Amino acid sequence: MLLIHCPYCDETLPEAEFAYAGEAHIARPADPMALSDEEWRDFLFIRSNPRGTHYERWRHVHGCGRFFNAVRDTVSDRFVTTYRAGEPRPDLSASTGAAR
Amino acid sequence: MTVHLPPLAEAGVTLTELPPAARFSLRLRPANRKAAAKGLGVALPERVGGIAEGKGRRALCLGPDEWQIDAAPGDTPDLPADLPHALVEITDREITFRIEGPRAMELLSIGIARDLRRLVPGTGCRTAFDGISAVLVREGEVAFTLAVWRSFAPHVRGVLEVGLRELASGL
């Protein structure tokens, strides 16, 4: 089972308490009416789906209930870091790559 | 054929359903925490999992802006209306089980994936028991209370009773 660090509870807890919530850092356009159909489609459905480092949202649903962001390697499933919702993407060069 | 089951007393842990007591869910902005604590007569812990007691009430911090207030039956805390908050009575929502005995942690581990040894006595958390949201409090070294929503209680009791039976049989 994956162990995920909740930045609000400040504890590393089993995956069973968390729910995945899609890719992170996707801002809703401020004025949807100004967008073309293609741009609106891209906002709604088109995701990066990378092989490797992925910025994604998780929710500590059986816990504090908070959404937060995580950086996960989609190949190894290793969590590089987690951080609170609303914070900018972390500088990954600072993380040593050591497994938690 | 007769099946001889060992008495459950040999499980080294007891399972009891606690009588209902008043319980409230309190949501408010962390900035208003101190003002609300003054109104309630009990401190509101800042750290998730923290418990504070006072004035016959107990506050358990479940999230950065969420607390569970336990009180005596009939006690109805209220807060000043000019303090933005949501205080909802949830007394009837949950059934609370008390699990006590040297093997309590072993029994709970059949449904809880979290490392229970790291839950310090006198703290609590919301966690998942067999996939169900449950509020777990470590009341003492070998005593826990587990509160689940009423409709899940028969299932949770069933899972725990099977576990008791297994522990008593030495499985």
Short mmCIF file of C-alpha atoms in Angstrom, two decimals:
data_model
loop_
_atom_site.label_atom_id
_atom_site.label_comp_id
_atom_site.label_asym_id
_atom_site.label_seq_id
_atom_site.Cartn_x
_atom_site.Cartn_y
_atom_site.Cartn_z
CA MET A 1 0.00 0.00 0.00
CA LEU A 2 1.24 3.49 -0.82
CA LEU A 3 2.07 5.77 2.08
CA ILE A 4 1.09 9.40 1.50
CA HIS A 5 2.16 12.39 3.56
CA CYS A 6 -0.78 14.69 4.33
CA PRO A 7 0.56 18.27 4.57
CA TYR A 8 -2.36 19.32 6.81
CA CYS A 9 -2.18 16.43 9.30
CA ASP A 10 1.62 16.35 8.94
CA GLU A 11 1.60 12.57 9.06
CA THR A 12 2.42 9.81 6.61
CA LEU A 13 -0.67 7.64 6.27
CA PRO A 14 -1.91 4.71 4.19
CA GLU A 15 -3.39 5.29 0.77
CA ALA A 16 -6.73 3.81 1.97
CA GLU A 17 -7.51 7.14 3.68
CA PHE A 18 -7.01 9.17 0.49
CA ALA A 19 -8.82 9.72 -2.78
CA TYR A 20 -7.19 10.70 -6.06
CA ALA A 21 -8.61 13.87 -7.61
CA GLY A 22 -6.98 14.36 -11.00
CA GLU A 23 -4.22 16.57 -12.33
CA ALA A 24 -3.23 19.64 -10.29
CA HIS A 25 -2.66 23.26 -11.28
CA ILE A 26 -5.48 23.42 -13.80
CA ALA A 27 -7.05 26.84 -13.31
CA ARG A 28 -10.60 27.41 -14.47
CA PRO A 29 -10.62 30.18 -17.12
CA ALA A 30 -11.81 33.46 -15.61
CA ASP A 31 -14.14 34.17 -18.55
CA PRO A 32 -15.37 30.92 -20.15
CA MET A 33 -17.53 32.84 -22.67
CA ALA A 34 -14.38 34.27 -24.26
CA LEU A 35 -13.00 30.81 -25.05
CA SER A 36 -13.33 28.92 -28.29
CA ASP A 37 -14.89 25.45 -28.20
CA GLU A 38 -11.45 23.91 -28.62
CA GLU A 39 -9.98 25.85 -25.68
CA TRP A 40 -12.94 24.91 -23.47
CA ARG A 41 -12.61 21.28 -24.50
CA ASP A 42 -8.91 21.36 -23.61
CA PHE A 43 -9.68 22.83 -20.19
CA LEU A 44 -12.35 20.22 -19.47
CA PHE A 45 -10.84 17.03 -20.84
CA ILE A 46 -7.28 17.28 -22.12
CA ARG A 47 -4.68 16.31 -19.52
CA SER A 48 -0.92 15.94 -19.76
CA ASN A 49 -0.73 12.22 -18.81
CA PRO A 50 3.06 12.22 -18.49
CA ARG A 51 5.36 9.25 -18.10
CA GLY A 52 7.31 10.25 -15.01
CA THR A 53 6.76 13.23 -12.72
CA HIS A 54 3.08 14.08 -12.38
CA TYR A 55 1.53 16.94 -10.39
CA GLU A 56 -1.78 15.74 -9.05
CA ARG A 57 -4.48 16.46 -6.50
CA TRP A 58 -5.37 14.15 -3.64
CA ARG A 59 -7.96 14.44 -0.93
CA HIS A 60 -7.53 13.12 2.61
CA VAL A 61 -11.14 12.02 2.55
CA HIS A 62 -11.03 9.66 5.57
CA GLY A 63 -9.08 12.16 7.65
CA CYS A 64 -8.94 15.94 7.66
CA GLY A 65 -10.97 16.10 4.44
CA ARG A 66 -8.56 18.54 2.77
CA PHE A 67 -7.47 18.61 -0.85
CA PHE A 68 -3.72 18.91 -1.36
CA ASN A 69 -1.24 18.50 -4.19
CA ALA A 70 1.32 15.76 -4.67
CA VAL A 71 4.17 15.07 -7.03
CA ARG A 72 4.24 11.41 -7.99
CA ASP A 73 6.34 9.45 -10.42
CA THR A 74 3.83 7.61 -12.62
CA VAL A 75 6.36 4.88 -13.42
CA SER A 76 7.53 3.95 -9.92
CA ASP A 77 4.50 5.32 -8.00
CA ARG A 78 6.95 7.03 -5.67
CA PHE A 79 5.68 10.23 -4.06
CA VAL A 80 8.34 12.90 -4.44
CA THR A 81 6.61 15.46 -2.24
CA THR A 82 3.20 16.72 -1.16
CA TYR A 83 2.22 20.33 -0.50
CA ARG A 84 -0.84 22.35 0.46
CA ALA A 85 -3.46 23.39 -2.07
CA GLY A 86 -2.85 26.88 -3.42
CA GLU A 87 0.93 26.68 -3.12
CA PRO A 88 3.01 26.94 -6.33
CA ARG A 89 4.71 23.94 -7.86
CA PRO A 90 7.66 23.00 -5.65
CA ASP A 91 11.23 23.21 -6.91
CA LEU A 92 12.02 19.55 -7.49
CA SER A 93 15.76 20.10 -7.90
CA ALA A 94 15.82 20.60 -4.13
CA SER A 95 14.45 17.14 -3.44
CA THR A 96 17.26 14.63 -3.25
CA GLY A 97 15.30 11.78 -4.78
CA ALA A 98 15.65 9.75 -1.60
CA ALA A 99 12.62 7.54 -0.97
CA ARG A 100 10.42 8.53 1.89
CA MET B 1 -21.36 -32.53 15.27
CA THR B 2 -20.73 -30.06 18.05
CA VAL B 3 -18.50 -27.09 17.49
CA HIS B 4 -16.69 -25.95 20.60
CA LEU B 5 -15.96 -22.25 20.43
CA PRO B 6 -13.73 -20.80 23.11
CA PRO B 7 -15.40 -18.12 25.25
CA LEU B 8 -14.89 -14.61 23.93
CA ALA B 9 -13.35 -13.65 27.28
CA GLU B 10 -10.22 -15.41 26.06
CA ALA B 11 -9.79 -12.89 23.24
CA GLY B 12 -7.90 -10.51 25.53
CA VAL B 13 -10.06 -7.60 24.40
CA THR B 14 -13.63 -6.49 25.03
CA LEU B 15 -16.06 -4.83 22.67
CA THR B 16 -18.85 -2.68 24.14
CA GLU B 17 -21.28 -0.25 22.61
CA LEU B 18 -21.29 3.02 24.55
CA PRO B 19 -24.56 4.70 25.53
CA PRO B 20 -25.31 7.81 23.49
CA ALA B 21 -23.83 11.11 24.64
CA ALA B 22 -24.23 14.51 23.05
CA ARG B 23 -21.94 15.10 20.10
CA PHE B 24 -21.52 18.14 17.89
CA SER B 25 -19.62 18.98 14.76
CA LEU B 26 -18.05 22.44 14.78
CA ARG B 27 -16.67 24.14 11.69
CA LEU B 28 -15.06 27.57 11.79
CA ARG B 29 -12.12 29.49 10.40
CA PRO B 30 -8.90 28.82 12.31
CA ALA B 31 -8.61 32.58 12.98
CA ASN B 32 -11.78 32.37 15.14
CA ARG B 33 -10.52 29.37 17.11
CA LYS B 34 -9.60 31.24 20.28
CA ALA B 35 -12.85 33.22 20.42
CA ALA B 36 -14.90 30.06 19.97
CA ALA B 37 -12.94 28.23 22.65
CA LYS B 38 -13.82 30.98 25.11
CA GLY B 39 -17.52 30.60 24.32
CA LEU B 40 -17.44 26.82 24.61
CA GLY B 41 -15.37 26.64 27.78
CA VAL B 42 -13.03 24.13 26.18
CA ALA B 43 -9.87 24.84 24.21
CA LEU B 44 -9.92 23.94 20.53
CA PRO B 45 -6.66 22.13 19.70
CA GLU B 46 -4.82 23.47 16.67
CA ARG B 47 -3.09 20.27 15.66
CA VAL B 48 -5.15 17.63 13.84
CA GLY B 49 -5.80 14.75 16.25
CA GLY B 50 -5.40 16.86 19.40
CA ILE B 51 -7.89 16.58 22.26
CA ALA B 52 -8.74 19.17 24.91
CA GLU B 53 -11.15 18.88 27.82
CA GLY B 54 -12.95 21.46 29.92
CA LYS B 55 -16.33 22.24 31.44
CA GLY B 56 -17.44 18.62 30.97
CA ARG B 57 -16.88 18.91 27.24
CA ARG B 58 -14.21 17.42 25.04
CA ALA B 59 -12.96 18.83 21.75
CA LEU B 60 -11.21 16.67 19.17
CA CYS B 61 -9.57 18.37 16.21
CA LEU B 62 -10.44 16.44 13.03
CA GLY B 63 -9.14 18.92 10.45
CA PRO B 64 -7.67 22.42 10.22
CA ASP B 65 -11.18 23.91 10.52
CA GLU B 66 -13.17 21.05 12.00
CA TRP B 67 -13.71 19.91 15.57
CA GLN B 68 -15.87 17.29 17.22
CA ILE B 69 -17.35 18.33 20.56
CA ASP B 70 -18.39 15.57 22.96
CA ALA B 71 -20.61 16.58 25.86
CA ALA B 72 -22.82 15.08 28.54
CA PRO B 73 -26.32 14.00 27.43
CA GLY B 74 -28.58 17.05 27.23
CA ASP B 75 -25.71 19.54 27.14
CA THR B 76 -26.13 21.95 24.23
CA PRO B 77 -23.16 24.23 23.65
CA ASP B 78 -23.83 27.39 21.72
CA LEU B 79 -21.68 30.15 20.33
CA PRO B 80 -22.37 33.85 19.82
CA ALA B 81 -24.26 34.48 16.59
CA ASP B 82 -21.80 37.18 15.50
CA LEU B 83 -18.99 34.61 15.36
CA PRO B 84 -19.11 32.93 11.93
CA HIS B 85 -19.37 29.19 12.58
CA ALA B 86 -21.41 26.06 11.95
CA LEU B 87 -22.31 23.99 15.00
CA VAL B 88 -24.37 20.93 14.15
CA GLU B 89 -25.65 18.29 16.52
CA ILE B 90 -24.64 14.81 15.35
CA THR B 91 -25.60 12.84 18.47
CA ASP B 92 -27.87 10.46 16.61
CA ARG B 93 -25.56 10.06 13.65
CA GLU B 94 -23.01 7.77 15.20
CA ILE B 95 -22.62 4.60 17.22
CA THR B 96 -19.54 4.47 19.43
CA PHE B 97 -17.77 1.24 20.27
CA ARG B 98 -15.22 0.90 23.04
CA ILE B 99 -12.46 -1.61 22.40
CA GLU B 100 -10.33 -2.33 25.41
CA GLY B 101 -7.75 -4.89 26.38
CA PRO B 102 -4.15 -5.90 25.75
CA ARG B 103 -4.96 -7.04 22.21
CA ALA B 104 -7.17 -4.06 21.27
CA MET B 105 -4.70 -2.81 18.70
CA GLU B 106 -4.51 -6.24 17.11
CA LEU B 107 -8.30 -6.38 16.84
CA LEU B 108 -8.54 -2.90 15.28
CA SER B 109 -5.80 -3.67 12.79
CA ILE B 110 -8.16 -6.00 10.91
CA GLY B 111 -10.00 -2.92 9.65
CA ILE B 112 -7.55 -0.03 9.96
CA ALA B 113 -4.49 0.29 7.73
CA ARG B 114 -2.90 3.10 9.76
CA ASP B 115 -0.04 2.31 12.16
CA LEU B 116 -1.94 2.44 15.46
CA ARG B 117 1.22 2.40 17.58
CA ARG B 118 1.92 5.92 16.32
CA LEU B 119 -1.40 7.19 17.63
CA VAL B 120 -0.40 8.66 20.99
CA PRO B 121 -2.76 7.91 23.93
CA GLY B 122 -5.03 10.91 24.42
CA THR B 123 -5.24 11.75 20.72
CA GLY B 124 -7.64 10.76 17.98
CA CYS B 125 -8.17 10.89 14.25
CA ARG B 126 -10.65 10.25 11.53
CA THR B 127 -9.58 7.18 9.61
CA ALA B 128 -11.04 4.36 7.54
CA PHE B 129 -12.25 1.12 9.13
CA ASP B 130 -12.83 -1.53 6.48
CA GLY B 131 -13.38 1.29 3.98
CA ILE B 132 -15.80 3.21 6.23
CA SER B 133 -15.05 6.64 7.68
CA ALA B 134 -14.62 6.26 11.43
CA VAL B 135 -13.42 8.46 14.25
CA LEU B 136 -10.87 6.64 16.36
CA VAL B 137 -9.70 7.92 19.75
CA ARG B 138 -6.97 6.28 21.74
CA GLU B 139 -8.38 6.77 25.22
CA GLY B 140 -5.54 4.97 26.98
CA GLU B 141 -2.62 2.67 26.35
CA VAL B 142 -4.92 -0.26 25.44
CA ALA B 143 -8.34 1.44 25.19
CA PHE B 144 -9.88 2.86 22.04
CA THR B 145 -13.24 4.26 21.01
CA LEU B 146 -14.39 3.87 17.43
CA ALA B 147 -17.35 5.95 16.22
CA VAL B 148 -19.00 5.03 12.93
CA TRP B 149 -22.14 6.26 11.22
CA ARG B 150 -25.22 4.47 12.51
CA SER B 151 -26.06 2.58 9.34
CA PHE B 152 -22.55 1.10 9.18
CA ALA B 153 -22.59 -0.04 12.81
CA PRO B 154 -24.01 -3.56 12.27
CA HIS B 155 -21.30 -4.26 9.70
CA VAL B 156 -18.54 -2.88 11.91
CA ARG B 157 -19.83 -4.84 14.91
CA GLY B 158 -19.91 -7.98 12.76
CA VAL B 159 -16.33 -7.51 11.56
CA LEU B 160 -15.12 -6.86 15.12
CA GLU B 161 -16.99 -9.88 16.50
CA VAL B 162 -15.42 -12.15 13.89
CA GLY B 163 -12.08 -10.68 14.94
CA LEU B 164 -12.83 -11.34 18.61
CA ARG B 165 -13.72 -14.93 17.75
CA GLU B 166 -10.46 -15.33 15.85
CA LEU B 167 -8.39 -13.89 18.68
CA ALA B 168 -10.17 -16.14 21.21
CA SER B 169 -9.47 -19.17 19.02
CA GLY B 170 -5.80 -18.29 18.77
CA LEU B 171 -5.91 -17.71 15.02
#
